[in-house]
PDB file of C-alpha atoms and ligand atoms in Angstrom:
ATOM      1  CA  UNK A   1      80.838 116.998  80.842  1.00  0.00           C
ATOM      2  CA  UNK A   2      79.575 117.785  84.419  1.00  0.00           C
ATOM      3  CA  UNK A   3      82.079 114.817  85.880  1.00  0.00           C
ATOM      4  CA  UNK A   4      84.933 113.702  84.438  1.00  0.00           C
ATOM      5  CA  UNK A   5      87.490 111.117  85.774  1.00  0.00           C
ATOM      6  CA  UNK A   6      90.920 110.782  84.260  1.00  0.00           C
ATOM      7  CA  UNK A   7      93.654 108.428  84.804  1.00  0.00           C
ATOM      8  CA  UNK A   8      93.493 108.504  88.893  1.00  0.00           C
ATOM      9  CA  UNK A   9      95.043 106.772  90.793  1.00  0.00           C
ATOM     10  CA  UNK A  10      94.998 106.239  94.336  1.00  0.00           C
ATOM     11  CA  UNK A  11      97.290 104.101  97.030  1.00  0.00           C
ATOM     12  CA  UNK A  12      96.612 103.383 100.359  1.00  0.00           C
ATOM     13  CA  UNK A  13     100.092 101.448 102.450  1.00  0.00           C
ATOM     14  CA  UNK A  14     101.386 100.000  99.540  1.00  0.00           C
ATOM     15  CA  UNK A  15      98.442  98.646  97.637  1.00  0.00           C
ATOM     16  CA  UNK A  16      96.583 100.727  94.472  1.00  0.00           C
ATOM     17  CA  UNK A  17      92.734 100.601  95.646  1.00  0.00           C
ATOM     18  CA  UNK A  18      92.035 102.638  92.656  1.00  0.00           C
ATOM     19  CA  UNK A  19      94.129 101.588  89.560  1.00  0.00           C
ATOM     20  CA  UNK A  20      94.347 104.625  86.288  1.00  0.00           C
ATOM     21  CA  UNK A  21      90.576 105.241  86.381  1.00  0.00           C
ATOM     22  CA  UNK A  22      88.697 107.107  83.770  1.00  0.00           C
ATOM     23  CA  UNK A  23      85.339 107.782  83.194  1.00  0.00           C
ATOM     24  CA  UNK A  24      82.587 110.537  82.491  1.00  0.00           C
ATOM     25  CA  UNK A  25      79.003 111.388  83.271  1.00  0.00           C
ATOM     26  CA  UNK A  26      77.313 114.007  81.480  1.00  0.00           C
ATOM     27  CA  UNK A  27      75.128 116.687  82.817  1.00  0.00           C
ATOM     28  CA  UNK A  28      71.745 115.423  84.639  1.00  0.00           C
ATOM     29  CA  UNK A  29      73.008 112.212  83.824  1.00  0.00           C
ATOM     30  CA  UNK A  30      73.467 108.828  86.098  1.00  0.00           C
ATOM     31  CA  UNK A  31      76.280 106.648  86.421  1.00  0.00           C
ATOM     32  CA  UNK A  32      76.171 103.652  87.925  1.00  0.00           C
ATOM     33  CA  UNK A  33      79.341 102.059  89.838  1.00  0.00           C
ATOM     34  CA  UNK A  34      79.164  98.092  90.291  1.00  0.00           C
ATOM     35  CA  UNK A  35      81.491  95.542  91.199  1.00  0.00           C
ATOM     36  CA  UNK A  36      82.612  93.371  93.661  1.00  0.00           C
ATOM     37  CA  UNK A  37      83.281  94.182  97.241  1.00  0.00           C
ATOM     38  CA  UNK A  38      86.428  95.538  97.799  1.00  0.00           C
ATOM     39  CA  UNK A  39      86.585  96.687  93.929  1.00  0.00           C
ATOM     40  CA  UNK A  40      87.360 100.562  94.920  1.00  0.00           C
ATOM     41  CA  UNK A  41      83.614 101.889  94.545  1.00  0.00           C
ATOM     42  CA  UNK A  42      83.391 103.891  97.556  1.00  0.00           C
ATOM     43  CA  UNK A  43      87.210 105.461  97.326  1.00  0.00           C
ATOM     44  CA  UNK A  44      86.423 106.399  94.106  1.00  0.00           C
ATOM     45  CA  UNK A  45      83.308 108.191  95.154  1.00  0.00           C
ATOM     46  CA  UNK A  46      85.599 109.596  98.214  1.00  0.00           C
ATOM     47  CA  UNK A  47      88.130 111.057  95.477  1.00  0.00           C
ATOM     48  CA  UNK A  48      85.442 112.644  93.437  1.00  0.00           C
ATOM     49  CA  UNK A  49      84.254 114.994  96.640  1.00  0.00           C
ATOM     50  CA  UNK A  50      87.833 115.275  97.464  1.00  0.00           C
ATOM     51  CA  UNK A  51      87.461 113.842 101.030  1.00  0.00           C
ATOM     52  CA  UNK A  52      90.567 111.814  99.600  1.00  0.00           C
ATOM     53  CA  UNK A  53      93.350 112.958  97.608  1.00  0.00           C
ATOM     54  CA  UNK A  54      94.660 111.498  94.611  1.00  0.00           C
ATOM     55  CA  UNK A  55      98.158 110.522  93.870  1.00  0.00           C
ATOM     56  CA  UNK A  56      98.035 111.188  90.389  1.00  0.00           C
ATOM     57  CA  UNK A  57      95.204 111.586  87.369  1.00  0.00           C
ATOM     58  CA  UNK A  58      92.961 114.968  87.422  1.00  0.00           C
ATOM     59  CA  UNK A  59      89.185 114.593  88.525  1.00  0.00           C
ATOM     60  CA  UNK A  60      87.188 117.346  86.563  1.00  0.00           C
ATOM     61  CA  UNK A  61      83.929 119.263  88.122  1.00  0.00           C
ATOM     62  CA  UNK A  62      82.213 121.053  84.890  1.00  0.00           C
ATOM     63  CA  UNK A  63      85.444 121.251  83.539  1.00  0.00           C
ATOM     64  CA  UNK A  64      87.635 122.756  86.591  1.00  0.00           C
ATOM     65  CA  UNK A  65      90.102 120.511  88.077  1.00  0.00           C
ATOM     66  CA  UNK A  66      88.793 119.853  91.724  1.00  0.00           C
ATOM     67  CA  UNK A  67      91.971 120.742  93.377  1.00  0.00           C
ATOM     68  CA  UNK A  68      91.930 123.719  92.222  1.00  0.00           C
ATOM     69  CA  UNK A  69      88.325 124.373  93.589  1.00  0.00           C
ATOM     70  CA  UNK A  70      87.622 125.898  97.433  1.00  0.00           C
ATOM     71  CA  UNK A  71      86.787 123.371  99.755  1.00  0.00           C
ATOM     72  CA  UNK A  72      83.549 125.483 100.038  1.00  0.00           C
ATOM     73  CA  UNK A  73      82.697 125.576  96.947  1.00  0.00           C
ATOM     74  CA  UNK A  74      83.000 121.553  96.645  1.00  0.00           C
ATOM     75  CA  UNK A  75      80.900 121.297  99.647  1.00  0.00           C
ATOM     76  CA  UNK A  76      78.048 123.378  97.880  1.00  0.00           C
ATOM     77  CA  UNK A  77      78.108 121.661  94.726  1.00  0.00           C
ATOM     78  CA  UNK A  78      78.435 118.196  95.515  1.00  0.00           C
ATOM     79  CA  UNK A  79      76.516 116.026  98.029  1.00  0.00           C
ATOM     80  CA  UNK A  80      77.894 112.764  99.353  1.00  0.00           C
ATOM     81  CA  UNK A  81      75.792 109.924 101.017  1.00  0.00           C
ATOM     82  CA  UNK A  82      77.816 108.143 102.449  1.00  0.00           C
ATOM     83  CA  UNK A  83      77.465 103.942 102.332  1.00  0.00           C
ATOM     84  CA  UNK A  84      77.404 103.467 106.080  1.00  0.00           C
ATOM     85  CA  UNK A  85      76.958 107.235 107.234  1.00  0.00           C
ATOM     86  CA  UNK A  86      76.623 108.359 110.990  1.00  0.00           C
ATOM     87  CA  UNK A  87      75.209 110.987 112.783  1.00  0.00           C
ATOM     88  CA  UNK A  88      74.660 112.075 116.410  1.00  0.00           C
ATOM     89  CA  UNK A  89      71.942 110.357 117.961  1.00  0.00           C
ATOM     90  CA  UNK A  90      71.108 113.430 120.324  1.00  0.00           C
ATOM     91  CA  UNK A  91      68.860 114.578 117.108  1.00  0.00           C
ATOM     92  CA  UNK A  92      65.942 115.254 115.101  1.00  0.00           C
ATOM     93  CA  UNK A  93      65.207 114.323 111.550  1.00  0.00           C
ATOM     94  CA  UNK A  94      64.640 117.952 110.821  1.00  0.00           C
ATOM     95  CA  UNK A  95      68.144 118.562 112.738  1.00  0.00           C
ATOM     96  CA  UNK A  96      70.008 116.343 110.385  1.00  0.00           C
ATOM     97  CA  UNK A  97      67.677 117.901 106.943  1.00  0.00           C
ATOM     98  CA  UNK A  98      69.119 120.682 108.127  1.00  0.00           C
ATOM     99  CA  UNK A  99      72.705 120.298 107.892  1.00  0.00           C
ATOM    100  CA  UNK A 100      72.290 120.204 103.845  1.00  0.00           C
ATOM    101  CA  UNK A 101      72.136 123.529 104.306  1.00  0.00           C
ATOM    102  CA  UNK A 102      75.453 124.454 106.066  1.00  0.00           C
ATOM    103  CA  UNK A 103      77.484 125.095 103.151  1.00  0.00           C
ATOM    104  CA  UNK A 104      75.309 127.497 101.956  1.00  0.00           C
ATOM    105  CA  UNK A 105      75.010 129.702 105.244  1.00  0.00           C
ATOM    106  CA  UNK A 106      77.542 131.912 106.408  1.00  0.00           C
ATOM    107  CA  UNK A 107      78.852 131.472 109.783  1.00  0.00           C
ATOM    108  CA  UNK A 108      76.644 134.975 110.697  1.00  0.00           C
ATOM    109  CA  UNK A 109      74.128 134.528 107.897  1.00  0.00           C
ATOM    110  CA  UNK A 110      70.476 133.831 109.436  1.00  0.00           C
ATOM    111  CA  UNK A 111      67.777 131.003 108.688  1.00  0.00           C
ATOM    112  CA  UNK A 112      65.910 131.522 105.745  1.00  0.00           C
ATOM    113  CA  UNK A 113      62.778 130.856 104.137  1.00  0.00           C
ATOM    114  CA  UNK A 114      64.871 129.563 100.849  1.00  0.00           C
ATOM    115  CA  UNK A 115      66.179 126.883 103.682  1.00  0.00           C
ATOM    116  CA  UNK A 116      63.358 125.964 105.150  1.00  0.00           C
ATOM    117  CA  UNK A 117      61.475 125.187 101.475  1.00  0.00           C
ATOM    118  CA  UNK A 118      64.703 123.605 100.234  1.00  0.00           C
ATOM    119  CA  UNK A 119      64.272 121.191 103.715  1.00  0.00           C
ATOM    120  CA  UNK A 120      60.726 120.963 103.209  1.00  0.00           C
ATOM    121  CA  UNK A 121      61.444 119.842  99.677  1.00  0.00           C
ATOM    122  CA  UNK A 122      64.155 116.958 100.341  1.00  0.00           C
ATOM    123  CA  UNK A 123      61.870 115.631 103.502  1.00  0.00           C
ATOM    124  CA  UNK A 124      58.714 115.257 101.189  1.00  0.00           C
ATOM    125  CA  UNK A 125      60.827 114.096  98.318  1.00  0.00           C
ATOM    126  CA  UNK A 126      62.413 110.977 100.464  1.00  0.00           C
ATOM    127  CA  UNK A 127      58.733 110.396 101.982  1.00  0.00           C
ATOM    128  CA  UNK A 128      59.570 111.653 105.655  1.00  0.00           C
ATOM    129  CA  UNK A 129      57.950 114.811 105.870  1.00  0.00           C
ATOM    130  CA  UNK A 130      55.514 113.736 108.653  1.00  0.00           C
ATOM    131  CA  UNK A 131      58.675 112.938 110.333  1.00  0.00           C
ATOM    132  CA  UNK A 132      60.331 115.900 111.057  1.00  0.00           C
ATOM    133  CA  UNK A 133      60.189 115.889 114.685  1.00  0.00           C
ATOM    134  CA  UNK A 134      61.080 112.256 115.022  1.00  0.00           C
ATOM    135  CA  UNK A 135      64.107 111.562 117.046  1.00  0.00           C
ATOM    136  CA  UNK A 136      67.063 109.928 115.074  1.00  0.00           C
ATOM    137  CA  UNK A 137      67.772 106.636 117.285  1.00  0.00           C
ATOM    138  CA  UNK A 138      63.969 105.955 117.030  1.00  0.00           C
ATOM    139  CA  UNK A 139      64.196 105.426 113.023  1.00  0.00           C
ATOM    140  CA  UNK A 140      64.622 102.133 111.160  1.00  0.00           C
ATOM    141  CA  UNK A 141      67.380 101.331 109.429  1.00  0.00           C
ATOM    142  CA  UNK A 142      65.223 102.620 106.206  1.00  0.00           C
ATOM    143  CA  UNK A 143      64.078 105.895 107.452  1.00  0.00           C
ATOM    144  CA  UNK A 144      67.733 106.742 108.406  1.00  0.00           C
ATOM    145  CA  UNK A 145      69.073 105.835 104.575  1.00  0.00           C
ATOM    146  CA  UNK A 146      66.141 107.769 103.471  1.00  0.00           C
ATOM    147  CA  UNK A 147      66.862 111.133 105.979  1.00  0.00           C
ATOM    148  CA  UNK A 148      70.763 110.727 104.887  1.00  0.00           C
ATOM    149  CA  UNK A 149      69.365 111.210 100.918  1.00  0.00           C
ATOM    150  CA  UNK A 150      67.153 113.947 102.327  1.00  0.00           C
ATOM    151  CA  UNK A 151      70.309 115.614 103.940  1.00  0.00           C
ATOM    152  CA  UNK A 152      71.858 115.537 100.286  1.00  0.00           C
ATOM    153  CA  UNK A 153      68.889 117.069  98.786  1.00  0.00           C
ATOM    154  CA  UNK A 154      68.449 119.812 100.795  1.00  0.00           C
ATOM    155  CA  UNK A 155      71.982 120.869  99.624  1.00  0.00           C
ATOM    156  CA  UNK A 156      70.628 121.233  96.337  1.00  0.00           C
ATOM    157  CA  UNK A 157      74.079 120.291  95.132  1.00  0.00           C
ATOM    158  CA  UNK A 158      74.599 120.031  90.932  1.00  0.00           C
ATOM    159  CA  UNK A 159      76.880 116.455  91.468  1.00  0.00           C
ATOM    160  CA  UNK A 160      75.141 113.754  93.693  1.00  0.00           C
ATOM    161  CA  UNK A 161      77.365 110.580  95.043  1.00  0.00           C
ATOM    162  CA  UNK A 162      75.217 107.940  96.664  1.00  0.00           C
ATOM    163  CA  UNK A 163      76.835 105.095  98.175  1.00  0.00           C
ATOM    164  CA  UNK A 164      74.866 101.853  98.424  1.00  0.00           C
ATOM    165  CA  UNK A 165      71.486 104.081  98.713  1.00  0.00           C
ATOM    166  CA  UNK A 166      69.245 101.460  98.632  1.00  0.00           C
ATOM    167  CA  UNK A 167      71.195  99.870 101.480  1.00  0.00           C
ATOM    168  CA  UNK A 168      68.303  98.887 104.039  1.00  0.00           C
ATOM    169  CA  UNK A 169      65.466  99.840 101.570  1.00  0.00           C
ATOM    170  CA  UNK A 170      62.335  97.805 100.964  1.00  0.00           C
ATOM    171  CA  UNK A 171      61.945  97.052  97.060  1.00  0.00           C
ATOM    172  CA  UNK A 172      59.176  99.854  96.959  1.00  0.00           C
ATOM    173  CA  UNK A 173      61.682 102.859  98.117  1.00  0.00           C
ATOM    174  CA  UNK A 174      64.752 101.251  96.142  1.00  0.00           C
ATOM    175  CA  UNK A 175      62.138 101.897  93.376  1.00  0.00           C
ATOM    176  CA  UNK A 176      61.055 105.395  95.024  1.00  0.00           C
ATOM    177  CA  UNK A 177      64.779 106.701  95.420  1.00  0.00           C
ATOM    178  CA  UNK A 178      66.602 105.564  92.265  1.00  0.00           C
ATOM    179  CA  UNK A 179      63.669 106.697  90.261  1.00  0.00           C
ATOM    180  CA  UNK A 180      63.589 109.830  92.506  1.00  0.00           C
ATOM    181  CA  UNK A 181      67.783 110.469  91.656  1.00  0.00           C
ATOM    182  CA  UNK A 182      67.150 109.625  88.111  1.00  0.00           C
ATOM    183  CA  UNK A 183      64.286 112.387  87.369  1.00  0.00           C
ATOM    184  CA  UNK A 184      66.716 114.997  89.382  1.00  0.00           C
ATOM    185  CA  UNK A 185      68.214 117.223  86.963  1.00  0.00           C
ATOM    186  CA  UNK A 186      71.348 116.559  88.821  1.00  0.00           C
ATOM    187  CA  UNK A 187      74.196 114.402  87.608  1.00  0.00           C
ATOM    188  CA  UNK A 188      74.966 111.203  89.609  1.00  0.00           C
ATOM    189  CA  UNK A 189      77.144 108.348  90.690  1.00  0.00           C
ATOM    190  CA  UNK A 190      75.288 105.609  92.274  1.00  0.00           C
ATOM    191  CA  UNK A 191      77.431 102.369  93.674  1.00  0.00           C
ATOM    192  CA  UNK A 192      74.815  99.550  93.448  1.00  0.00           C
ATOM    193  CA  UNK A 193      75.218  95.926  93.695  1.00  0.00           C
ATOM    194  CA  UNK A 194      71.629  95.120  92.306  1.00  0.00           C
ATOM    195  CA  UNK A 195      72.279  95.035  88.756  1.00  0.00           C
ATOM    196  CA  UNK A 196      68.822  94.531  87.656  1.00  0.00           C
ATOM    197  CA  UNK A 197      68.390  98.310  89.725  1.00  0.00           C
ATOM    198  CA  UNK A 198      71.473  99.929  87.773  1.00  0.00           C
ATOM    199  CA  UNK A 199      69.744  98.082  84.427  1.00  0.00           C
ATOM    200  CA  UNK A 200      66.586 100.120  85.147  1.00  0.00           C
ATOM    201  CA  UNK A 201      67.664 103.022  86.249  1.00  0.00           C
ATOM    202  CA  UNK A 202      71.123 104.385  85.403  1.00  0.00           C
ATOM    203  CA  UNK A 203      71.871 106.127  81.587  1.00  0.00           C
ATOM    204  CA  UNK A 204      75.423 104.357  81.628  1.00  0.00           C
ATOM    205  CA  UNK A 205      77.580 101.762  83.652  1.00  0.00           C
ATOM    206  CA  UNK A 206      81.089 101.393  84.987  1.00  0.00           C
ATOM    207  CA  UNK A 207      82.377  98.513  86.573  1.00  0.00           C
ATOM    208  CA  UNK A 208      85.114  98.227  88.413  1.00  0.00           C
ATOM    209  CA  UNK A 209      87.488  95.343  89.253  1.00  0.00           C
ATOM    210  CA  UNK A 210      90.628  95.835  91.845  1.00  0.00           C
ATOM    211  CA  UNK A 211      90.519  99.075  90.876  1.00  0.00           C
ATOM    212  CA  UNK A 212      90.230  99.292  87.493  1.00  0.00           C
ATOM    213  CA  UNK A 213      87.333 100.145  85.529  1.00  0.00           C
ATOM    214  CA  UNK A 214      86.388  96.573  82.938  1.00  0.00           C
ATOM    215  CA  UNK A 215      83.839  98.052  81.322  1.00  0.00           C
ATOM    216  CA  UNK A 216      81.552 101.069  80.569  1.00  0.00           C
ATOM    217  CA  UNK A 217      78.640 101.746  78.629  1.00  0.00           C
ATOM    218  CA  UNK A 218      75.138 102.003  78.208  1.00  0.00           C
ATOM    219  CA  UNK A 219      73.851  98.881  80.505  1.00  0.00           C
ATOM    220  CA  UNK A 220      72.516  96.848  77.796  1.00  0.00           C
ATOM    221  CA  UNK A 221      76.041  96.611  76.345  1.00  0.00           C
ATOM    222  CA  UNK A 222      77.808  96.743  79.494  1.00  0.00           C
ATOM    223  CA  UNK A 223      75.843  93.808  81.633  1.00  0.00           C
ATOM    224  CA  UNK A 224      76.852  90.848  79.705  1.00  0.00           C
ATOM    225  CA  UNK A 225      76.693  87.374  80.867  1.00  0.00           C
ATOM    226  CA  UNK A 226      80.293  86.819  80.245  1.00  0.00           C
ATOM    227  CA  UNK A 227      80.644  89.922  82.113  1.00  0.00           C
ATOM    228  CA  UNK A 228      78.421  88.636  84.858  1.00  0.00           C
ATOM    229  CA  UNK A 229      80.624  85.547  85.213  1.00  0.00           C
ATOM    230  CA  UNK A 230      84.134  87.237  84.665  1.00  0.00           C
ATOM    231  CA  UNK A 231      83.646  89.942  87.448  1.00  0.00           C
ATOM    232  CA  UNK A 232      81.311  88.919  90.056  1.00  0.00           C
ATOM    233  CA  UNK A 233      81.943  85.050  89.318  1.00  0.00           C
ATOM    234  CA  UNK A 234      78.360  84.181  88.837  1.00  0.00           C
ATOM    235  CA  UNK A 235      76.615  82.565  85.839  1.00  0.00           C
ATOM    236  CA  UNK A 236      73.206  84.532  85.039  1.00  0.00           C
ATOM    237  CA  UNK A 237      70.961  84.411  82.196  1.00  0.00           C
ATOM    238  CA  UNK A 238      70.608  88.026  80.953  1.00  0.00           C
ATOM    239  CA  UNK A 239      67.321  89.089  78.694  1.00  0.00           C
ATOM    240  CA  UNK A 240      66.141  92.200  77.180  1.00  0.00           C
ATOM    241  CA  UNK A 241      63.199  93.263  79.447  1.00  0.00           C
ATOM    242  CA  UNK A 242      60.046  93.829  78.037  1.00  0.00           C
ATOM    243  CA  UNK A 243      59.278  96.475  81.089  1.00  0.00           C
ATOM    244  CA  UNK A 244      62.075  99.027  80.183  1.00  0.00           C
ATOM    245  CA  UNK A 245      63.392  98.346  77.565  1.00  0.00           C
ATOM    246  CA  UNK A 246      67.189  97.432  78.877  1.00  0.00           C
ATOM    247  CA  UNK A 247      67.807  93.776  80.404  1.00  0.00           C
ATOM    248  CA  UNK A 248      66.967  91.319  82.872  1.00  0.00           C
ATOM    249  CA  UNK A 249      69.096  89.745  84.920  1.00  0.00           C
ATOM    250  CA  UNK A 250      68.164  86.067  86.435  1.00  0.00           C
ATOM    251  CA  UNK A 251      71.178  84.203  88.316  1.00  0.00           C
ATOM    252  CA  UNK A 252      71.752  80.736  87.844  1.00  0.00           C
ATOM    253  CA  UNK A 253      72.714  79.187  91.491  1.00  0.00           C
ATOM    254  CA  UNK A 254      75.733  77.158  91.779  1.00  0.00           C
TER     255      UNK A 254
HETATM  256  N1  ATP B 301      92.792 103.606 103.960  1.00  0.00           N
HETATM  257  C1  ATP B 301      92.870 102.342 103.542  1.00  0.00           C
HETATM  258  N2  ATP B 301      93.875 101.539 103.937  1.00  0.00           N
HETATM  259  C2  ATP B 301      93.994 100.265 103.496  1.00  0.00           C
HETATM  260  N3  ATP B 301      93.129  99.708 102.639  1.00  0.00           N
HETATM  261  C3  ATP B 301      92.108 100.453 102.215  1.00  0.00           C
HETATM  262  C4  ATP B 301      91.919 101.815 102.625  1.00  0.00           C
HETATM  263  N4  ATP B 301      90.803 102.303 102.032  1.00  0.00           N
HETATM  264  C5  ATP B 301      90.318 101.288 101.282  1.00  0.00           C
HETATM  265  N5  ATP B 301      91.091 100.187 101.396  1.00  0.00           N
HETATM  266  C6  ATP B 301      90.895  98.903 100.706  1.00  0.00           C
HETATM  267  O1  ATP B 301      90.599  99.226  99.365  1.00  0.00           O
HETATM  268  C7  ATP B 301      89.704  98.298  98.811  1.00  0.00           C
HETATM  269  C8  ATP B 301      88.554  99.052  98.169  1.00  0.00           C
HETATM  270  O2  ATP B 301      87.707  99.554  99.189  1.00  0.00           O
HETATM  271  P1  ATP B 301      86.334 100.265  98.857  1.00  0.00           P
HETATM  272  O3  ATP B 301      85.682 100.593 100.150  1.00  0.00           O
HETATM  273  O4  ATP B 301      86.594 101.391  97.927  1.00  0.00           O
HETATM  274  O5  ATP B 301      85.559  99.094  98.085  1.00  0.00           O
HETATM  275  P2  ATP B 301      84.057  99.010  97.580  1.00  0.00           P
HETATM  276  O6  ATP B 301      84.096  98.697  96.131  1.00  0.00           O
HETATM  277  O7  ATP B 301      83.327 100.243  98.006  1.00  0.00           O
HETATM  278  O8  ATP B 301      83.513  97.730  98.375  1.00  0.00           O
HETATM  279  P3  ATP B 301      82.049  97.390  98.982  1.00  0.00           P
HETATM  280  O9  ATP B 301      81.222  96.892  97.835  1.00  0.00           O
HETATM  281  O10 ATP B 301      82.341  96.321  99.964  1.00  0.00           O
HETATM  282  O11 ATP B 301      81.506  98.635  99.608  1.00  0.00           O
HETATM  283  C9  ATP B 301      89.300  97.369  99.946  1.00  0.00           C
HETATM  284  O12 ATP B 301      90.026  96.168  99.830  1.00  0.00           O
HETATM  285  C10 ATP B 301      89.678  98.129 101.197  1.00  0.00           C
HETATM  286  O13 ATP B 301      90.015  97.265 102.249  1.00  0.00           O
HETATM  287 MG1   MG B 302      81.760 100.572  99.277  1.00  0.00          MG
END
């Protein structure tokens, strides 16, 4: 099990946000994380990197308990995009490709040609590598999300988190990047609020509710209509799809 969530819990003033949470993802496989806003997706993906720190339950990295990994060593295994991530304006595309690289490089240790192709790689792999030069504050929205998935590339990290990645996206690079992160031989938590995406794209579900986790499973089991109506309080009409063989989901308004 390359991730593996048990029992955590974690408490911000005096409310849980993330309520005995287990789950697992196996090795080069996806996970997706749905549910509502406010449901605890994006602490949860904040716990798993260890940016936050859990008040009780173990989070497992290939089997080692994360607190008892190096910061450094976190930082060059797993990459993080974050849902609404920032950067210094004052740069270049390649400047923030770049950065995937830091935990890799010694404070003394030079640039080298094992960086460059491993920035190369993530620019062309996100579709910006004619952009390299471009200065950040001149990107869209899109190009930005797309450079911040670059970023995590370039890390080559064995764990990806991505936060809302298709945040911003038109429908052909929500297509481009989920099926990009689902061919990686990387394993992966996505949060996603398009279900129909997570359907098509992710190898199991987990959905989470005020902090606990309602269900898990493949996503033909998991995305139910009662589901559907329970969680996110919407009735939808859900279909096995003829395209990929998992479901459709069509809402019903009102
Ligand atoms: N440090 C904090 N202090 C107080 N409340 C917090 C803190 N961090 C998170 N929360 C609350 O915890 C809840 C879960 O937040 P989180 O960002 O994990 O949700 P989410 O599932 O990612 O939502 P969204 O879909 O909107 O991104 C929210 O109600 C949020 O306001
Ligand atoms: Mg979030």
């Amino acid at each position: 099990m390359s991730i593996a969530v048990d029992m955590v819990t974690f408490a911000a003033g005096n409310s849980l946000i993330v309520n005995g949470v287990s789950l697992t993802v196996e090795k080069g496989k996806v996970l997706g994380l749905l549910g509502p806003n406010g449901s605890g997706k994006s602490s949860l993906l904040r716990l798993i990197c260890r940016l936050r720190k859990v008040k009780s339950g173990v989070i497992r990295l290939g089997g080692s308990d994360i607190a008892s990994i190096s910061r450094s060593d976190i930082a060059r295994r797993i990459a993080l995009v974050e849902q609404q991530a920032t950067t210094d304006t004052q740069v270049t595309v390649m400047d923030v490709v770049r950065l995937g690289r830091t935990p890799h490089r010694g404070p003394l240790s030079a640039w080298s040609a094992h960086d460059d192709a491993a920035v190369s790689d993530a620019l062309a792999r996100v579709g910006m590598q004619g952009r390299a030069g471009q200065p950040w504050q001149t990107l869209s929205g899109g190009e930005r999300q797309r450079v911040h998935i670059a970023r995590a590339l370039a890390q080559t990290p064995s764990e990806l988190l991505l936060d809302e990645p298709t945040n911003h996206l038109d429908i052909q690079h929500q297509l481009d990047i989920l099926g990009l992160v689902s061919k990686l031989d990387v394993t992966s938590i996505v949060a996603l609020h398009d279900l129909n995406l997570a359907a098509m794209f992710c190898d199991s579900l987990a959905v989470l509710q005020n902090g606990e986790v309602v269900a898990a499973g493949p996503p033909e089991e998991v995305l139910t209509q009662e589901l559907i109506e329970r969680v996110f309080g919407v009735r939808a009409h859900v279909q096995k799809s003829s395209v990929h063989g998992r479901c459709n989901i069509q809402y019903m308004a009102g």
